[in-house]
Tab-separated table of N, CA, C and O in Angstrom:
chain	number	residue	atom	x	y	z
A	73	UNK	N	-7.352	3.007	-8.255
A	73	UNK	CA	-8.217	1.987	-7.695
A	73	UNK	C	-7.350	1.021	-6.881
A	73	UNK	O	-6.322	0.560	-7.360
A	74	UNK	N	-7.788	0.710	-5.669
A	74	UNK	CA	-6.998	-0.193	-4.834
A	74	UNK	C	-7.271	-1.653	-5.217
A	74	UNK	O	-8.233	-1.961	-5.916
A	75	UNK	N	-6.420	-2.594	-4.779
A	75	UNK	CA	-6.563	-3.999	-5.170
A	75	UNK	C	-7.895	-4.629	-4.763
A	75	UNK	O	-8.409	-5.497	-5.464
A	76	UNK	N	-8.477	-4.177	-3.670
A	76	UNK	CA	-9.765	-4.738	-3.248
A	76	UNK	C	-10.861	-4.318	-4.220
A	76	UNK	O	-11.681	-5.139	-4.632
A	77	UNK	N	-10.860	-3.067	-4.631
A	77	UNK	CA	-11.844	-2.611	-5.612
A	77	UNK	C	-11.624	-3.305	-6.955
A	77	UNK	O	-12.589	-3.652	-7.632
A	78	UNK	N	-10.372	-3.520	-7.338
A	78	UNK	CA	-10.083	-4.232	-8.584
A	78	UNK	C	-10.670	-5.635	-8.556
A	78	UNK	O	-11.192	-6.115	-9.561
A	79	UNK	N	-10.583	-6.302	-7.399
A	79	UNK	CA	-11.169	-7.639	-7.254
A	79	UNK	C	-12.663	-7.594	-7.553
A	79	UNK	O	-13.182	-8.401	-8.326
A	80	UNK	N	-13.366	-6.636	-6.954
A	80	UNK	CA	-14.811	-6.556	-7.145
A	80	UNK	C	-15.169	-6.221	-8.593
A	80	UNK	O	-16.155	-6.726	-9.118
A	81	UNK	N	-14.395	-5.371	-9.254
A	81	UNK	CA	-14.727	-4.973	-10.615
A	81	UNK	C	-14.406	-6.047	-11.646
A	81	UNK	O	-14.846	-5.960	-12.786
A	82	UNK	N	-13.701	-7.105	-11.263
A	82	UNK	CA	-13.481	-8.247	-12.162
A	82	UNK	C	-14.683	-9.193	-12.166
A	82	UNK	O	-14.802	-10.040	-13.041
A	83	UNK	N	-15.583	-9.059	-11.199
A	83	UNK	CA	-16.764	-9.918	-11.087
A	83	UNK	C	-17.891	-9.322	-11.924
A	83	UNK	O	-18.072	-8.111	-11.982
A	84	UNK	N	-18.655	-10.188	-12.575
A	84	UNK	CA	-19.750	-9.726	-13.424
A	84	UNK	C	-20.962	-9.325	-12.587
A	84	UNK	O	-21.118	-9.735	-11.451
A	85	UNK	N	-21.817	-8.511	-13.197
A	85	UNK	CA	-23.092	-8.115	-12.576
A	85	UNK	C	-24.033	-9.311	-12.589
A	85	UNK	O	-23.915	-10.151	-13.459
A	86	UNK	N	-24.971	-9.448	-11.703
A	86	UNK	CA	-25.354	-8.597	-10.591
A	86	UNK	C	-24.553	-8.865	-9.319
A	86	UNK	O	-24.725	-8.172	-8.329
A	87	UNK	N	-23.681	-9.885	-9.352
A	87	UNK	CA	-22.894	-10.207	-8.164
A	87	UNK	C	-22.016	-9.044	-7.725
A	87	UNK	O	-21.846	-8.785	-6.539
A	88	UNK	N	-21.444	-8.314	-8.695
A	88	UNK	CA	-20.571	-7.177	-8.377
A	88	UNK	C	-21.294	-6.144	-7.526
A	88	UNK	O	-20.788	-5.697	-6.496
A	89	UNK	N	-22.493	-5.747	-7.949
A	89	UNK	CA	-23.254	-4.729	-7.213
A	89	UNK	C	-23.561	-5.189	-5.796
A	89	UNK	O	-23.486	-4.412	-4.848
A	90	UNK	N	-23.898	-6.462	-5.652
A	90	UNK	CA	-24.222	-7.006	-4.338
A	90	UNK	C	-23.004	-6.964	-3.427
A	90	UNK	O	-23.082	-6.536	-2.272
A	91	UNK	N	-21.856	-7.401	-3.939
A	91	UNK	CA	-20.634	-7.391	-3.139
A	91	UNK	C	-20.179	-5.977	-2.801
A	91	UNK	O	-19.739	-5.713	-1.682
A	92	UNK	N	-20.264	-5.061	-3.752
A	92	UNK	CA	-19.871	-3.677	-3.487
A	92	UNK	C	-20.774	-3.036	-2.436
A	92	UNK	O	-20.307	-2.281	-1.588
A	93	UNK	N	-22.067	-3.358	-2.475
A	93	UNK	CA	-22.994	-2.841	-1.474
A	93	UNK	C	-22.627	-3.373	-0.084
A	93	UNK	O	-22.529	-2.614	0.882
A	94	UNK	N	-22.402	-4.685	0.011
A	94	UNK	CA	-22.036	-5.296	1.300
A	94	UNK	C	-20.702	-4.742	1.799
A	94	UNK	O	-20.559	-4.417	2.983
A	95	UNK	N	-19.742	-4.595	0.905
A	95	UNK	CA	-18.426	-4.078	1.283
A	95	UNK	C	-18.525	-2.646	1.774
A	95	UNK	O	-17.896	-2.262	2.758
A	96	UNK	N	-19.341	-1.840	1.122
A	96	UNK	CA	-19.511	-0.433	1.507
A	96	UNK	C	-20.102	-0.327	2.914
A	96	UNK	O	-19.633	0.469	3.730
A	97	UNK	N	-21.106	-1.131	3.181
A	97	UNK	CA	-21.755	-1.087	4.504
A	97	UNK	C	-20.794	-1.582	5.586
A	97	UNK	O	-20.648	-0.951	6.633
A	98	UNK	N	-20.145	-2.711	5.335
A	98	UNK	CA	-19.256	-3.281	6.347
A	98	UNK	C	-18.029	-2.409	6.576
A	98	UNK	O	-17.611	-2.207	7.711
A	99	UNK	N	-17.437	-1.899	5.523
A	99	UNK	CA	-16.210	-1.117	5.647
A	99	UNK	C	-16.460	0.289	6.186
A	99	UNK	O	-15.509	0.987	6.527
A	100	UNK	N	-17.706	0.700	6.299
A	100	UNK	CA	-17.993	2.043	6.808
A	100	UNK	C	-17.702	2.165	8.307
A	100	UNK	O	-17.522	3.261	8.812
A	101	UNK	N	-17.643	1.039	9.011
A	101	UNK	CA	-17.330	1.047	10.442
A	101	UNK	C	-15.812	0.938	10.602
A	101	UNK	O	-15.269	-0.117	10.906
A	102	UNK	N	-15.115	2.051	10.401
A	102	UNK	CA	-13.656	2.032	10.390
A	102	UNK	C	-13.035	1.812	11.762
A	102	UNK	O	-11.865	1.458	11.852
A	103	UNK	N	-13.809	1.985	12.826
A	103	UNK	CA	-13.284	1.739	14.170
A	103	UNK	C	-13.075	0.259	14.442
A	103	UNK	O	-12.111	-0.132	15.076
A	104	UNK	N	-14.000	-0.564	13.984
A	104	UNK	CA	-13.989	-1.976	14.323
A	104	UNK	C	-13.575	-2.902	13.186
A	104	UNK	O	-13.285	-4.063	13.414
A	105	UNK	N	-13.586	-2.411	11.953
A	105	UNK	CA	-13.357	-3.271	10.795
A	105	UNK	C	-12.121	-2.820	10.025
A	105	UNK	O	-11.949	-1.653	9.715
A	106	UNK	N	-11.266	-3.791	9.722
A	106	UNK	CA	-10.075	-3.564	8.908
A	106	UNK	C	-10.227	-4.370	7.624
A	106	UNK	O	-10.567	-5.549	7.664
A	107	UNK	N	-9.966	-3.739	6.489
A	107	UNK	CA	-10.122	-4.375	5.188
A	107	UNK	C	-8.744	-4.662	4.598
A	107	UNK	O	-7.905	-3.771	4.512
A	108	UNK	N	-8.492	-5.927	4.202
A	108	UNK	CA	-7.219	-6.309	3.601
A	108	UNK	C	-7.471	-7.260	2.436
A	108	UNK	O	-8.549	-7.831	2.313
A	109	UNK	N	-6.447	-7.437	1.616
A	109	UNK	CA	-6.492	-8.407	0.530
A	109	UNK	C	-5.520	-9.521	0.897
A	109	UNK	O	-4.339	-9.274	1.132
A	110	UNK	N	-6.022	-10.743	0.987
A	110	UNK	CA	-5.184	-11.876	1.357
A	110	UNK	C	-5.585	-13.079	0.507
A	110	UNK	O	-6.775	-13.336	0.328
A	111	UNK	N	-4.606	-13.790	-0.006
A	111	UNK	CA	-4.859	-14.944	-0.879
A	111	UNK	C	-5.681	-14.554	-2.095
A	111	UNK	O	-6.446	-15.355	-2.625
A	112	UNK	N	-5.580	-13.297	-2.518
A	112	UNK	CA	-6.313	-12.820	-3.682
A	112	UNK	C	-7.774	-12.510	-3.426
A	112	UNK	O	-8.517	-12.237	-4.353
A	113	UNK	N	-8.203	-12.553	-2.150
A	113	UNK	CA	-9.591	-12.278	-1.787
A	113	UNK	C	-9.664	-11.142	-0.779
A	113	UNK	O	-8.780	-11.025	0.071
A	114	UNK	N	-10.726	-10.338	-0.824
A	114	UNK	CA	-10.888	-9.294	0.184
A	114	UNK	C	-11.318	-9.898	1.523
A	114	UNK	O	-12.250	-10.693	1.573
A	115	UNK	N	-10.604	-9.544	2.573
A	115	UNK	CA	-10.921	-10.002	3.923
A	115	UNK	C	-11.311	-8.803	4.771
A	115	UNK	O	-10.721	-7.739	4.662
A	116	UNK	N	-12.277	-9.003	5.631
A	116	UNK	CA	-12.666	-7.996	6.607
A	116	UNK	C	-12.374	-8.576	7.985
A	116	UNK	O	-12.834	-9.668	8.302
A	117	UNK	N	-11.597	-7.875	8.771
A	117	UNK	CA	-11.324	-8.292	10.141
A	117	UNK	C	-12.204	-7.462	11.056
A	117	UNK	O	-12.106	-6.247	11.094
A	118	UNK	N	-13.085	-8.148	11.772
A	118	UNK	CA	-14.033	-7.483	12.657
A	118	UNK	C	-13.659	-7.849	14.084
A	118	UNK	O	-13.899	-8.970	14.521
A	119	UNK	N	-13.025	-6.909	14.772
A	119	UNK	CA	-12.565	-7.142	16.140
A	119	UNK	C	-11.812	-8.467	16.242
A	119	UNK	O	-12.149	-9.331	17.041
A	120	UNK	N	-10.814	-8.631	15.370
A	120	UNK	CA	-9.911	-9.787	15.338
A	120	UNK	C	-10.528	-11.068	14.805
A	120	UNK	O	-9.896	-12.107	14.811
A	121	UNK	N	-11.766	-11.040	14.345
A	121	UNK	CA	-12.356	-12.195	13.681
A	121	UNK	C	-12.328	-11.905	12.193
A	121	UNK	O	-12.627	-10.806	11.763
A	122	UNK	N	-11.992	-12.903	11.410
A	122	UNK	CA	-11.815	-12.701	9.981
A	122	UNK	C	-13.046	-13.177	9.207
A	122	UNK	O	-13.625	-14.209	9.502
A	123	UNK	N	-13.417	-12.410	8.206
A	123	UNK	CA	-14.557	-12.732	7.357
A	123	UNK	C	-14.142	-12.477	5.912
A	123	UNK	O	-13.523	-11.468	5.610
A	124	UNK	N	-14.458	-13.419	5.025
A	124	UNK	CA	-14.175	-13.224	3.601
A	124	UNK	C	-15.498	-13.255	2.849
A	124	UNK	O	-16.380	-14.040	3.174
A	125	UNK	N	-15.617	-12.382	1.887
A	125	UNK	CA	-16.815	-12.367	1.044
A	125	UNK	C	-16.355	-12.765	-0.353
A	125	UNK	O	-15.509	-12.111	-0.940
A	126	UNK	N	-16.906	-13.880	-0.854
A	126	UNK	CA	-16.502	-14.326	-2.182
A	126	UNK	C	-17.687	-14.925	-2.922
A	126	UNK	O	-18.690	-15.286	-2.329
A	127	UNK	N	-17.529	-15.055	-4.232
A	127	UNK	CA	-18.557	-15.638	-5.086
A	127	UNK	C	-18.048	-17.002	-5.540
A	127	UNK	O	-16.951	-17.110	-6.065
A	128	UNK	N	-18.845	-18.034	-5.307
A	128	UNK	CA	-18.495	-19.381	-5.746
A	128	UNK	C	-19.735	-20.013	-6.364
A	128	UNK	O	-20.791	-20.035	-5.737
A	129	UNK	N	-19.593	-20.498	-7.559
A	129	UNK	CA	-20.693	-21.191	-8.243
A	129	UNK	C	-21.972	-20.342	-8.250
A	129	UNK	O	-23.049	-20.821	-7.943
A	130	UNK	N	-21.812	-19.050	-8.588
A	130	UNK	CA	-22.935	-18.118	-8.724
A	130	UNK	C	-23.714	-17.915	-7.427
A	130	UNK	O	-24.895	-17.636	-7.448
A	131	UNK	N	-23.084	-18.094	-6.287
A	131	UNK	CA	-23.759	-17.798	-5.025
A	131	UNK	C	-22.833	-16.988	-4.139
A	131	UNK	O	-21.618	-17.038	-4.292
A	132	UNK	N	-23.373	-16.246	-3.217
A	132	UNK	CA	-22.590	-15.439	-2.312
A	132	UNK	C	-22.436	-16.207	-1.012
A	132	UNK	O	-23.413	-16.673	-0.438
A	133	UNK	N	-21.187	-16.360	-0.573
A	133	UNK	CA	-20.933	-17.092	0.655
A	133	UNK	C	-20.072	-16.241	1.579
A	133	UNK	O	-19.210	-15.518	1.140
A	134	UNK	N	-20.299	-16.370	2.861
A	134	UNK	CA	-19.491	-15.706	3.853
A	134	UNK	C	-18.909	-16.777	4.742
A	134	UNK	O	-19.619	-17.610	5.286
A	135	UNK	N	-17.582	-16.802	4.873
A	135	UNK	CA	-16.902	-17.785	5.692
A	135	UNK	C	-16.338	-17.057	6.896
A	135	UNK	O	-15.585	-16.115	6.757
A	136	UNK	N	-16.718	-17.474	8.091
A	136	UNK	CA	-16.201	-16.829	9.295
A	136	UNK	C	-15.415	-17.804	10.107
A	136	UNK	O	-15.520	-18.983	9.988
């Protein structure tokens, strides 16, 4: 299991399923999206723009 998957599996349900679903859809576009782990969080770089998906206070937030 890679470090990004380990991050998601440390999160409790139902947030885990939601994040894994979003990650699967976003990461499927391998031409335009690069997935990395930075600062302990999974980052998606979409054509040089960075996006992080994280859970804070039981809500899902996307910071671009």
